[in-house]
PDB file of C-alpha atoms in Angstrom:
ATOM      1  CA  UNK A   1       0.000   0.000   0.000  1.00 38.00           C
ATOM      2  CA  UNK A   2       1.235   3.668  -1.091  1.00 36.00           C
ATOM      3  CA  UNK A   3       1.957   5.782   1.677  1.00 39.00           C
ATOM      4  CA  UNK A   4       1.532   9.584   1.529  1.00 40.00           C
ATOM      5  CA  UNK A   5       3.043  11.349   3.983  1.00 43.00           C
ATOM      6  CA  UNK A   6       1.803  14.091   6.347  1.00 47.00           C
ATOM      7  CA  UNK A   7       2.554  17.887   6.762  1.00 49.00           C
ATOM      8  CA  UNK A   8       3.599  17.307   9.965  1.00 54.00           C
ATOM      9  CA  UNK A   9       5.973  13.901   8.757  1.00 51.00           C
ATOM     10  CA  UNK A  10       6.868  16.462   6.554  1.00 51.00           C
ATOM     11  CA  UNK A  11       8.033  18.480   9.118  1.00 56.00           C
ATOM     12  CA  UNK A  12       9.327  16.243  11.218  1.00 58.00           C
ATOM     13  CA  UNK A  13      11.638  14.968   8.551  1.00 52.00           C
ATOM     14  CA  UNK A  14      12.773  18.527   8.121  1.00 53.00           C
ATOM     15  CA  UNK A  15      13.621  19.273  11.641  1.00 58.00           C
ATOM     16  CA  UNK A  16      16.136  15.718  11.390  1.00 57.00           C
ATOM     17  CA  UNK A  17      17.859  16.886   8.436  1.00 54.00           C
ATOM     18  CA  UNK A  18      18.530  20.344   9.964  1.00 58.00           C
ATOM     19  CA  UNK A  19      19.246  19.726  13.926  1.00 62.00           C
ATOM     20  CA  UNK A  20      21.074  23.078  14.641  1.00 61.00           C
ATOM     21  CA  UNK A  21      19.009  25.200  13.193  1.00 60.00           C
ATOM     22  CA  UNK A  22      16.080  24.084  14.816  1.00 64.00           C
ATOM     23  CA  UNK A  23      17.812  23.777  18.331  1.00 66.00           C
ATOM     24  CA  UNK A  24      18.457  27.616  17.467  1.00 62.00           C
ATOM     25  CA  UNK A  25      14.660  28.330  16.645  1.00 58.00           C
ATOM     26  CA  UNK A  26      13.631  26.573  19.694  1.00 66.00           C
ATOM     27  CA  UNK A  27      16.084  28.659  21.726  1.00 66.00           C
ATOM     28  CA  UNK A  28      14.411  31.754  20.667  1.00 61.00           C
ATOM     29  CA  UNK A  29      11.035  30.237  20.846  1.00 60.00           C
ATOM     30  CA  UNK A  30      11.815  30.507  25.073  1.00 60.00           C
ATOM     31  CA  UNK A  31      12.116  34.171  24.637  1.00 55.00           C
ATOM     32  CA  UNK A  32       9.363  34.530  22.276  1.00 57.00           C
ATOM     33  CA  UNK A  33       7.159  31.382  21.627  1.00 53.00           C
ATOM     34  CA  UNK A  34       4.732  32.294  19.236  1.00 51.00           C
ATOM     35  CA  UNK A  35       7.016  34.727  16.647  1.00 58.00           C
ATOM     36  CA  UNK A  36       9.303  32.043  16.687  1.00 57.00           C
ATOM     37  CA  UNK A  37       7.093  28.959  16.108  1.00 57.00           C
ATOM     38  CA  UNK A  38       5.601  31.235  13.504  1.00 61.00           C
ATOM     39  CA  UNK A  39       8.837  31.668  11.749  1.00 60.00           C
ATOM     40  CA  UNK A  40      10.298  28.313  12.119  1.00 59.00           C
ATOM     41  CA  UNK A  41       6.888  26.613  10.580  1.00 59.00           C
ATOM     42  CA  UNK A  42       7.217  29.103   7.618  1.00 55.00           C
ATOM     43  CA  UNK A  43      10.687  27.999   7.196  1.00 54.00           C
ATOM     44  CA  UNK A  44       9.657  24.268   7.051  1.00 54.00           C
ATOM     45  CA  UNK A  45       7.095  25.102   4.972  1.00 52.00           C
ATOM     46  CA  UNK A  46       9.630  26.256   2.526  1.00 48.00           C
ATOM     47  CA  UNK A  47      12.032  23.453   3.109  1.00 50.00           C
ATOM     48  CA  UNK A  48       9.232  20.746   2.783  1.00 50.00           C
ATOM     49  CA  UNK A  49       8.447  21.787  -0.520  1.00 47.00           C
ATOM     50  CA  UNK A  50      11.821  21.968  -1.314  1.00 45.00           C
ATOM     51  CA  UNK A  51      12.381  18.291  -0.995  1.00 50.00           C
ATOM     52  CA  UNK A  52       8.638  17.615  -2.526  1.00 52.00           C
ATOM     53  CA  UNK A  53       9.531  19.488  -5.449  1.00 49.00           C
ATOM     54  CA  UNK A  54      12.978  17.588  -5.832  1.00 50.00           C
ATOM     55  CA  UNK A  55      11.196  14.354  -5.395  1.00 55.00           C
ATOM     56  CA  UNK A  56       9.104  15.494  -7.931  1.00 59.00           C
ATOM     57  CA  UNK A  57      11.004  16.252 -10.622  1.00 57.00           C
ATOM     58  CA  UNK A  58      13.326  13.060  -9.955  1.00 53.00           C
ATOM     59  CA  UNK A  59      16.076  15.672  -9.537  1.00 46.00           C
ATOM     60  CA  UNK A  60      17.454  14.886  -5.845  1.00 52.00           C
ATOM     61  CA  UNK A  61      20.757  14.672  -7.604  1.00 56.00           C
ATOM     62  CA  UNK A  62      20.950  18.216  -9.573  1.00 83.00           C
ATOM     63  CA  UNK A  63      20.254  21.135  -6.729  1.00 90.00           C
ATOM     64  CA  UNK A  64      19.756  23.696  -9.213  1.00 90.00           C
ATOM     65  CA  UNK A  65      17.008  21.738 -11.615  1.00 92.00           C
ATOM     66  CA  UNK A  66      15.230  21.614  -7.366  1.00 91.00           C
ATOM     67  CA  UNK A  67      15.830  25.350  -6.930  1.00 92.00           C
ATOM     68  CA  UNK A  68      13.945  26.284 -10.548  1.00 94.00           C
ATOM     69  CA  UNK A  69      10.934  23.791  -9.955  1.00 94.00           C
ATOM     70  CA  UNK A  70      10.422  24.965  -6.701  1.00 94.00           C
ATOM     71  CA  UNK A  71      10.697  28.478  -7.823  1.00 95.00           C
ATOM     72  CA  UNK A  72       8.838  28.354 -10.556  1.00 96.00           C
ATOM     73  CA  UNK A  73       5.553  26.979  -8.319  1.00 96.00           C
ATOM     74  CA  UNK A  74       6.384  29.631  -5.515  1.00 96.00           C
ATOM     75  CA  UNK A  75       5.511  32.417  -8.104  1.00 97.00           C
ATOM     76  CA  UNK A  76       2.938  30.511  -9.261  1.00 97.00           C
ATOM     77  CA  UNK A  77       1.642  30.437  -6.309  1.00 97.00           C
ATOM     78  CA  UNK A  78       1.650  34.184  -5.897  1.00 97.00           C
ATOM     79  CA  UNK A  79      -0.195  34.958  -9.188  1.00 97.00           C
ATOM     80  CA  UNK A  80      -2.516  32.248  -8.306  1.00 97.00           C
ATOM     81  CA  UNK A  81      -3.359  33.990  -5.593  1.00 96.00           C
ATOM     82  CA  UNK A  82      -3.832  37.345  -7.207  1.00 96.00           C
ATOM     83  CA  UNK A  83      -5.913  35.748  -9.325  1.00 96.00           C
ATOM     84  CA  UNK A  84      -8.281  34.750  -6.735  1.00 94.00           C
ATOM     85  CA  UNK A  85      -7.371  30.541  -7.159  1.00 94.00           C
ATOM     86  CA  UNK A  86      -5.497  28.123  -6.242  1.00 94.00           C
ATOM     87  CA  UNK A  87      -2.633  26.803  -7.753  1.00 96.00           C
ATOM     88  CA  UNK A  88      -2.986  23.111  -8.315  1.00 95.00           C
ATOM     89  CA  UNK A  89       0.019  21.114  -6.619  1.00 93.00           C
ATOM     90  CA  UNK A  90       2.843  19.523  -8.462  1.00 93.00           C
ATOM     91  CA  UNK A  91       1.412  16.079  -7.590  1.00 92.00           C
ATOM     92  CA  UNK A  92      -1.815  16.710  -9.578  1.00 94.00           C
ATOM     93  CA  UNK A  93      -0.191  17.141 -12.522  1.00 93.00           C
ATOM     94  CA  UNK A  94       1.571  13.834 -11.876  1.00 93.00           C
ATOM     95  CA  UNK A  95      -1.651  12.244 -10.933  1.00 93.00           C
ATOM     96  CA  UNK A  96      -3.218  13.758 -14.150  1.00 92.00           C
ATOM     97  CA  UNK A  97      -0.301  11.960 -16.285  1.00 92.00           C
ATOM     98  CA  UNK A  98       2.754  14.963 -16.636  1.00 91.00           C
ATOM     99  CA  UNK A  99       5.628  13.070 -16.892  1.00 91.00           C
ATOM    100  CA  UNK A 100       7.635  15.104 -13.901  1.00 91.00           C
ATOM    101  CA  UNK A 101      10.721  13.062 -14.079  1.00 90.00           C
ATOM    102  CA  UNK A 102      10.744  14.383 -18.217  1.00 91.00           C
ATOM    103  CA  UNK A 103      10.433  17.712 -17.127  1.00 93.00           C
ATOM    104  CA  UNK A 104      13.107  17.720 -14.956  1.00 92.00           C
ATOM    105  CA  UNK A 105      15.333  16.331 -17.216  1.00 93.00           C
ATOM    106  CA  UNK A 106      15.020  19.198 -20.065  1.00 94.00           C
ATOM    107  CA  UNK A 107      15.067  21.843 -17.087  1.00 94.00           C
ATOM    108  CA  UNK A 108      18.529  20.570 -16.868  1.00 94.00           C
ATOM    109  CA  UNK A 109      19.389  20.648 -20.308  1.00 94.00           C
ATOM    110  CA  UNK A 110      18.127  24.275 -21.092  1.00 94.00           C
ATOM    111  CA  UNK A 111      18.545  26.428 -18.233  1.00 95.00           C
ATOM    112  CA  UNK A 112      16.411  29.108 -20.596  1.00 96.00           C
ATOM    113  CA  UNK A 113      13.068  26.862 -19.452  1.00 97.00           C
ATOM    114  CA  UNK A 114      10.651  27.703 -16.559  1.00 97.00           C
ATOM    115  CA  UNK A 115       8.062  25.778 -15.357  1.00 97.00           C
ATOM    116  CA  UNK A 116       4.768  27.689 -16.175  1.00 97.00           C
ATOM    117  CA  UNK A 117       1.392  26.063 -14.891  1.00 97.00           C
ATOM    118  CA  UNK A 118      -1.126  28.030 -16.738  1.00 97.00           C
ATOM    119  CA  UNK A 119      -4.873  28.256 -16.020  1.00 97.00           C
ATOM    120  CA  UNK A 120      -7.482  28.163 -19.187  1.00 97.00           C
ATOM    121  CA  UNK A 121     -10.945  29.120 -18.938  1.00 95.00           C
ATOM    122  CA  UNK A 122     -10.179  32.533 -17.001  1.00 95.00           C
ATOM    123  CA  UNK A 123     -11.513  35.143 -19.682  1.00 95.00           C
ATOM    124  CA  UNK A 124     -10.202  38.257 -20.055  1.00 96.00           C
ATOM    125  CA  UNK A 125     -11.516  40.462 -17.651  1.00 95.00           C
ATOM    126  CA  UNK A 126     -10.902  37.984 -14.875  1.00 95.00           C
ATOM    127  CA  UNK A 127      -7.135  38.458 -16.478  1.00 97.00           C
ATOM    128  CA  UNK A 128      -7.293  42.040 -16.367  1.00 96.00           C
ATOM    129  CA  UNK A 129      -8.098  42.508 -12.824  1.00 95.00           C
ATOM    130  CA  UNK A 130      -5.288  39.903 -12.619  1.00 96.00           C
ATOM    131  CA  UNK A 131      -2.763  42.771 -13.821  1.00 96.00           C
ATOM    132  CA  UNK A 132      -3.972  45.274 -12.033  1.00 95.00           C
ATOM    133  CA  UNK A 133      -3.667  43.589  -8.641  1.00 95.00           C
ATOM    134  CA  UNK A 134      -0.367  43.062  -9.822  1.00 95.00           C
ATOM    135  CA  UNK A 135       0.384  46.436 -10.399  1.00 92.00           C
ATOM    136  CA  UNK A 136      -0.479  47.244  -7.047  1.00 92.00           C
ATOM    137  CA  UNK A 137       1.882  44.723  -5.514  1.00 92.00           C
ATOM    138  CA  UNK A 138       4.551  45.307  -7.769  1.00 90.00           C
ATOM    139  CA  UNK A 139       4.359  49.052  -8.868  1.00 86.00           C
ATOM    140  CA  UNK A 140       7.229  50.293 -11.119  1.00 81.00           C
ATOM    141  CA  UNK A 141       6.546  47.090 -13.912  1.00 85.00           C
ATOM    142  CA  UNK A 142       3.386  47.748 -14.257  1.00 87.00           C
ATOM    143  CA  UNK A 143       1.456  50.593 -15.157  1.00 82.00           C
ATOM    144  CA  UNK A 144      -1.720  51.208 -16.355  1.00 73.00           C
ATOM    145  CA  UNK A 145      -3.228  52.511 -19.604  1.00 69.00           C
ATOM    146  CA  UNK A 146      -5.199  55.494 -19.199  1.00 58.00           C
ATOM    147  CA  UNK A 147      -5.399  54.753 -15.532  1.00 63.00           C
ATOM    148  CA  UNK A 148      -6.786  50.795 -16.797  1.00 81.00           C
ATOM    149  CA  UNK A 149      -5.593  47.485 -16.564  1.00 89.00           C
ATOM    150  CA  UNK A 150      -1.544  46.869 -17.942  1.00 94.00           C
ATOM    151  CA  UNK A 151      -3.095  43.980 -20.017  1.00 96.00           C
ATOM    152  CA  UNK A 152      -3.821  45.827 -23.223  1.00 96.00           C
ATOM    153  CA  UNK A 153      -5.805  43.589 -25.797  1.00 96.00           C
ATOM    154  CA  UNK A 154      -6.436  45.387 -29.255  1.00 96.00           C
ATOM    155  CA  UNK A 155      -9.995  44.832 -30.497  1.00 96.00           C
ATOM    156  CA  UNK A 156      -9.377  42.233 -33.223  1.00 96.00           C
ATOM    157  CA  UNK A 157      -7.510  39.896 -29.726  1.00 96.00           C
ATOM    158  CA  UNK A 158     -10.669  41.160 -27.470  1.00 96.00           C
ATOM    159  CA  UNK A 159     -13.268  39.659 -30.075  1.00 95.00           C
ATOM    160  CA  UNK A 160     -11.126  36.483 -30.698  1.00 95.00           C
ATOM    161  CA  UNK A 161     -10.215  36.102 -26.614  1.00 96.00           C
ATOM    162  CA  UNK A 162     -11.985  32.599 -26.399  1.00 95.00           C
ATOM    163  CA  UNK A 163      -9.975  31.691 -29.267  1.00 94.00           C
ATOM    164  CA  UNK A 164      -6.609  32.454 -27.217  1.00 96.00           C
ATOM    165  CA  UNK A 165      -8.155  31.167 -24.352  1.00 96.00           C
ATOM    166  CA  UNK A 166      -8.148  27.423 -25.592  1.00 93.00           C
ATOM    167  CA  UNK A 167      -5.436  24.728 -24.815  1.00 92.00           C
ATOM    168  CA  UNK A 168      -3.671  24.541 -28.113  1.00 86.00           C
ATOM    169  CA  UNK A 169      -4.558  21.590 -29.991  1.00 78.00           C
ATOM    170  CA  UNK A 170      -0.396  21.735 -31.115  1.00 66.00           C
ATOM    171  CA  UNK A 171       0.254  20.922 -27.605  1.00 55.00           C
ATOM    172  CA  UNK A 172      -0.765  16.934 -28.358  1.00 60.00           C
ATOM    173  CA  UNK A 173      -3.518  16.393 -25.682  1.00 68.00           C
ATOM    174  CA  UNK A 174      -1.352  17.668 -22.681  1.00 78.00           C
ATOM    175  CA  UNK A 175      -2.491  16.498 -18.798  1.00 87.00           C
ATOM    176  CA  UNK A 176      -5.089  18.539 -17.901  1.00 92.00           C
ATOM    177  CA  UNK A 177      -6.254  19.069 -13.926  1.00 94.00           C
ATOM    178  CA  UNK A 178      -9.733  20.290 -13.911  1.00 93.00           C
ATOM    179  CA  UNK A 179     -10.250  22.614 -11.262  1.00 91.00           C
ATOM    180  CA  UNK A 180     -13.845  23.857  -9.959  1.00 88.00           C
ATOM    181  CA  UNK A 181     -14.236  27.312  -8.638  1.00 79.00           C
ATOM    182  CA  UNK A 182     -16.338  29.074  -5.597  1.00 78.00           C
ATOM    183  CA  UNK A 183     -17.878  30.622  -8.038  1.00 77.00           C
ATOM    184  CA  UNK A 184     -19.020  27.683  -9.865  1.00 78.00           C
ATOM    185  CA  UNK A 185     -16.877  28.206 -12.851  1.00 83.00           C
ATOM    186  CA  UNK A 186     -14.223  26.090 -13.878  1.00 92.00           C
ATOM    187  CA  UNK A 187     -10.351  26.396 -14.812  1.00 95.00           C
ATOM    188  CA  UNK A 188      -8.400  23.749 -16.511  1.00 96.00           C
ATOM    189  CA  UNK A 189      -4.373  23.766 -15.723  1.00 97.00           C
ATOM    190  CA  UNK A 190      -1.378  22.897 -17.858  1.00 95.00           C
ATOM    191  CA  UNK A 191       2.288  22.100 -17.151  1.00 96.00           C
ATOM    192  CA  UNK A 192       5.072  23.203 -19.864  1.00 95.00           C
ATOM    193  CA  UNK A 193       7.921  24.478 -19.560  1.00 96.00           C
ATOM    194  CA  UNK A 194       8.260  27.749 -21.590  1.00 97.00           C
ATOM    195  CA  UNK A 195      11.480  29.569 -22.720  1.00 97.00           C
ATOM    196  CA  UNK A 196      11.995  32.451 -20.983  1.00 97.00           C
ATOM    197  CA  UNK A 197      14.805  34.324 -22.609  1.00 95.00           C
ATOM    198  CA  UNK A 198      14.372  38.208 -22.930  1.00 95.00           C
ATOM    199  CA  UNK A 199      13.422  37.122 -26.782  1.00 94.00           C
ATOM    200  CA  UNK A 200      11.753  34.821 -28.321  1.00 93.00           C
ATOM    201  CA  UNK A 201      14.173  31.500 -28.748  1.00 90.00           C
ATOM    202  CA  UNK A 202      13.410  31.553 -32.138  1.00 90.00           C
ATOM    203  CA  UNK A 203      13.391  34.759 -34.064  1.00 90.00           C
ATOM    204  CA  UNK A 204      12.016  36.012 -37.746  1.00 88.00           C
ATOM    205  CA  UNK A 205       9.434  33.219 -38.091  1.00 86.00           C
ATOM    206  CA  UNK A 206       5.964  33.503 -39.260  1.00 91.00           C
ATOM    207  CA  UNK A 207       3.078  32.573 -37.377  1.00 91.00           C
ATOM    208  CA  UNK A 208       3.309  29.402 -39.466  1.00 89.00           C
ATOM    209  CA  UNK A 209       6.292  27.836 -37.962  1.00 87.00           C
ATOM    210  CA  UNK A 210       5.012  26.661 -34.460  1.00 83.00           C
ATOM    211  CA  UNK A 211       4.597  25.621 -31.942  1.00 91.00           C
ATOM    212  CA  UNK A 212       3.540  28.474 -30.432  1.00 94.00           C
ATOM    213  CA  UNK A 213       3.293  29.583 -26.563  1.00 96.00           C
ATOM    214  CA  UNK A 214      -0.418  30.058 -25.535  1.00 96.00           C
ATOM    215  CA  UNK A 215      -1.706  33.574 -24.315  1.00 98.00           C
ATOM    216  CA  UNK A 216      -2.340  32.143 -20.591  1.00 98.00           C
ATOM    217  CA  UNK A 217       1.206  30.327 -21.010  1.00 97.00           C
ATOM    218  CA  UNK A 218       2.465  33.618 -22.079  1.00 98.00           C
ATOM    219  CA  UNK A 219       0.947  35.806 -19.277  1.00 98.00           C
ATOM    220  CA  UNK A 220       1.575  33.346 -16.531  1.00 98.00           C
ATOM    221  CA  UNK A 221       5.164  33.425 -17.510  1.00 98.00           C
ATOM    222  CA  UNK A 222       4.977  37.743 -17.251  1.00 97.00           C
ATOM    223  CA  UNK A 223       3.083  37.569 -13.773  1.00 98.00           C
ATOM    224  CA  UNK A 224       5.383  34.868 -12.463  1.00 97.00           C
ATOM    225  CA  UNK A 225       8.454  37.276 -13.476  1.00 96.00           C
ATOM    226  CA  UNK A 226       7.292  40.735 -12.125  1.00 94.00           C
ATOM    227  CA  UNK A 227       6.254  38.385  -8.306  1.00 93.00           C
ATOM    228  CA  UNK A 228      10.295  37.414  -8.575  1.00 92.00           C
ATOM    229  CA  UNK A 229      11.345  41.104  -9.258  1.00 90.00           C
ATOM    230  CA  UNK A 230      12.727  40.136 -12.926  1.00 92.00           C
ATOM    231  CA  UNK A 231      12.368  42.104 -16.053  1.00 93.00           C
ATOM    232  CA  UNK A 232       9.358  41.308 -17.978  1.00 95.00           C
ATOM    233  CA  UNK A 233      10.331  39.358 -21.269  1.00 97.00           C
ATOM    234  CA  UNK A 234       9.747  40.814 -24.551  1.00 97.00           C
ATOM    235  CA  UNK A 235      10.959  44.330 -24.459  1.00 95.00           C
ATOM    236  CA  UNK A 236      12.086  45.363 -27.956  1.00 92.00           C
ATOM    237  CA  UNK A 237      10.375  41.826 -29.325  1.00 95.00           C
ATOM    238  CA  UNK A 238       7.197  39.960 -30.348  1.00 96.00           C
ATOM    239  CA  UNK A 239       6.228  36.386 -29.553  1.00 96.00           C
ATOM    240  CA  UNK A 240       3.389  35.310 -31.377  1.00 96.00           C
ATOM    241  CA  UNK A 241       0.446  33.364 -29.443  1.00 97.00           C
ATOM    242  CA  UNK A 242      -1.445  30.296 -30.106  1.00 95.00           C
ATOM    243  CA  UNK A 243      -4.901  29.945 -31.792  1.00 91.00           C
ATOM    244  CA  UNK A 244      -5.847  31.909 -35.169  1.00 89.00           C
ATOM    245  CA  UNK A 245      -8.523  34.132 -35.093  1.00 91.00           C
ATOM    246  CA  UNK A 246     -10.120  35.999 -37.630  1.00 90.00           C
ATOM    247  CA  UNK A 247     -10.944  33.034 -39.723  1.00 89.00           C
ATOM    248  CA  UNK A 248      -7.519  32.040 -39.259  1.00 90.00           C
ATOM    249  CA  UNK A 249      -6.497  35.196 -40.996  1.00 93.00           C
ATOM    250  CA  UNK A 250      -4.818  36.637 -38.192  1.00 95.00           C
ATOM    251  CA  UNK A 251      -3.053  35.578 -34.800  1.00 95.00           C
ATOM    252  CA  UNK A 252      -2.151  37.361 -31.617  1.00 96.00           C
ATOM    253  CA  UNK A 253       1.298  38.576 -30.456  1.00 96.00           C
ATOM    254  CA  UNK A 254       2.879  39.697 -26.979  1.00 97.00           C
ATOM    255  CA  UNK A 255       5.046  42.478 -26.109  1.00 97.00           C
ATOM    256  CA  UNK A 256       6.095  43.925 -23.135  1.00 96.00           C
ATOM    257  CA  UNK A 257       5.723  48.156 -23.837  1.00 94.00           C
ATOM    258  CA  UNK A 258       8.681  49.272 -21.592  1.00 91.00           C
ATOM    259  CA  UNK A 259       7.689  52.805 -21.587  1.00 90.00           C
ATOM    260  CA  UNK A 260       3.892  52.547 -20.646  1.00 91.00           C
ATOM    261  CA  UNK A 261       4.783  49.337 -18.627  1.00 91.00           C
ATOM    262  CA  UNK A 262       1.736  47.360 -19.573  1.00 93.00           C
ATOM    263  CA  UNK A 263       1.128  43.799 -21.539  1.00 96.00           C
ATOM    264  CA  UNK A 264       0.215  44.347 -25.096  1.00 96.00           C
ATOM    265  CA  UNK A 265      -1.581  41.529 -27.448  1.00 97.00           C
ATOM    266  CA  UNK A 266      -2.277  42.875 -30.610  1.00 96.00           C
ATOM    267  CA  UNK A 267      -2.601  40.881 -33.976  1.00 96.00           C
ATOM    268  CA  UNK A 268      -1.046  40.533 -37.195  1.00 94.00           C
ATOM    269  CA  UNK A 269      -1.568  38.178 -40.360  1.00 95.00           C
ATOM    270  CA  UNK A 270      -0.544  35.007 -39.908  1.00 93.00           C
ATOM    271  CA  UNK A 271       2.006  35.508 -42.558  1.00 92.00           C
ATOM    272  CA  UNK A 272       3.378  38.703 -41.205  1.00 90.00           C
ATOM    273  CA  UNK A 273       7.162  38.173 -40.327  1.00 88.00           C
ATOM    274  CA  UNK A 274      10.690  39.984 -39.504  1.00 86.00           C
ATOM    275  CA  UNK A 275      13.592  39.802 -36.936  1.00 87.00           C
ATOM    276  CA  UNK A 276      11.310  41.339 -34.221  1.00 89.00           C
ATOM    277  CA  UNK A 277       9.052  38.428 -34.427  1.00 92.00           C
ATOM    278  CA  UNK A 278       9.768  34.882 -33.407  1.00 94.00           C
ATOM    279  CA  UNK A 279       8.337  31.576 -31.377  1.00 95.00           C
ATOM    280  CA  UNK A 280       8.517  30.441 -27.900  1.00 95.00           C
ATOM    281  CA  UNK A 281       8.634  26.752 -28.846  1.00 94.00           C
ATOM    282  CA  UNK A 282       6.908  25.179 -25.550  1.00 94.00           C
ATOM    283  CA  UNK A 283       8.654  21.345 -24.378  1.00 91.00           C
ATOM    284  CA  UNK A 284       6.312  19.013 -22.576  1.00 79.00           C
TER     285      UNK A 284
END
């Protein structure tokens, strides 16, 4: 029979693998109990899902494919938040069939990956008061337009929003976890790992030459940046977007407008190219 542990075996196992720091929270804890227990459980928190998110991955034996993982879900977590949900944890996307161990493996062997769980289903109002919560928390990235949101969409990517808002069909039938909302609506999660270079990895393509990165891919990836105090990607480029619209005359790009500091998806023809535009091939 399977065993899954506890928080508190969690915890527990924690405390063993670091004695002397704990003997030094419970120290303080004498002096002041309950803003030391406070700190020490936030600490093992953090440590706990440390070694989770190593176990994970399979990647007990590369640190720094651990540290990405479990930063990657720890911004997540963040957006999630300011999106008023919950981020689902790594072990549901196991349980719905993500191949962790994979994952880990091409972390590894492109350090230019992050691990983006993205949430379809949203719409895009629910993503615009997304952004502007964020701008809030993290003023100085984000502005606003015309005191508005900092997620732009022109009209032609407002119109074809459900369109963007789809799991691509390039991405082969991914893992899905279903998630139900207190609201009654529902959200359904991915796991890829997107690359997260300043540019696009791929540069001067047409929409043509996919895969592409998907709009709540691509805005998960921007969120999870500005909540670890990074630069938003695409400054001076554009990465085009999954899912034609228009009749499949046109498709959506991102870009990052520096000097207004807000999110802009506007579209182009689907044959529209140059060295400005380019792919965000996504792995898994």
């Amino acid at each position: 029979m399977e065993h899954t542990s506890t928080t508190a075996e969690q915890l527990r196992l924690v405390r063993t693998l670091f004695p002397d720091l704990a003997a030094s929270y419970d120290a303080a804890a004498a002096a002041n109990a309950e803003d030391a227990s406070a700190k020490f459980d936030d600490w093992l928190d953090r440590e706990a899902g440390a070694i989770h998110a190593g176990a994970a991955f399979g990647s007990g034996t590369d640190p720094e494919v651990t540290r990405r993982w479990e930063a990657s879900f720890h911004a997540a977590r963040i957006v999630a938040d300011l999106a008023d949900t919950v981020l689902p944890e790594p072990e549901a996307f196991a349980a719905a069939g993500a191949d962790l161990s994979r994952l880990g493996t091409l972390l590894a062997q492109r350090p230019d990956l992050v691990a983006v769980p993205a949430p379809y289903g949203m719409g895009a109002e629910h993503w615009r008061r997304t952004f502007v919560r964020a701008a809030l928390e993290y003023p100085g990235v984000l502005g606003g337009e015309s005191d508005g949101s900092p997620l732009v969409l022109a009209t032609d990517a407002e119109r074809g929003f459900v369109a963007l808002d789809r799991i691509p069909e390039s991405a082969g039938s991914p893992p899905i976890v279903a998630q139900r909302r207190d609201d009654g609506r529902s959200l359904w999660w991915t796991l890829r790992l997107i690359p997260a270079g300043s540019a696009p990895s791929v540069l001067g393509l047409s929409f043509a030459q996919g895969p592409h990165v998907s709009l709540p891919e691509m805005l998960m990836l921007q969120l999870m940046r500005i909540t670890e105090q990074l630069e938003p990607v695409d400054t001076g480029t554009f990465t085009w977007l999954a899912g034609s619209i228009a009749d499949g005359r046109l498709a959506a790009r991102h870009v990052y407008d520096a000097g207004e500091r807000v999110i802009r998806i506007t579209c182009r023809e689907v044959g529209n190219q140059g060295p400005h535009l380019g792919a965000r091939p996504p792995q898994g």
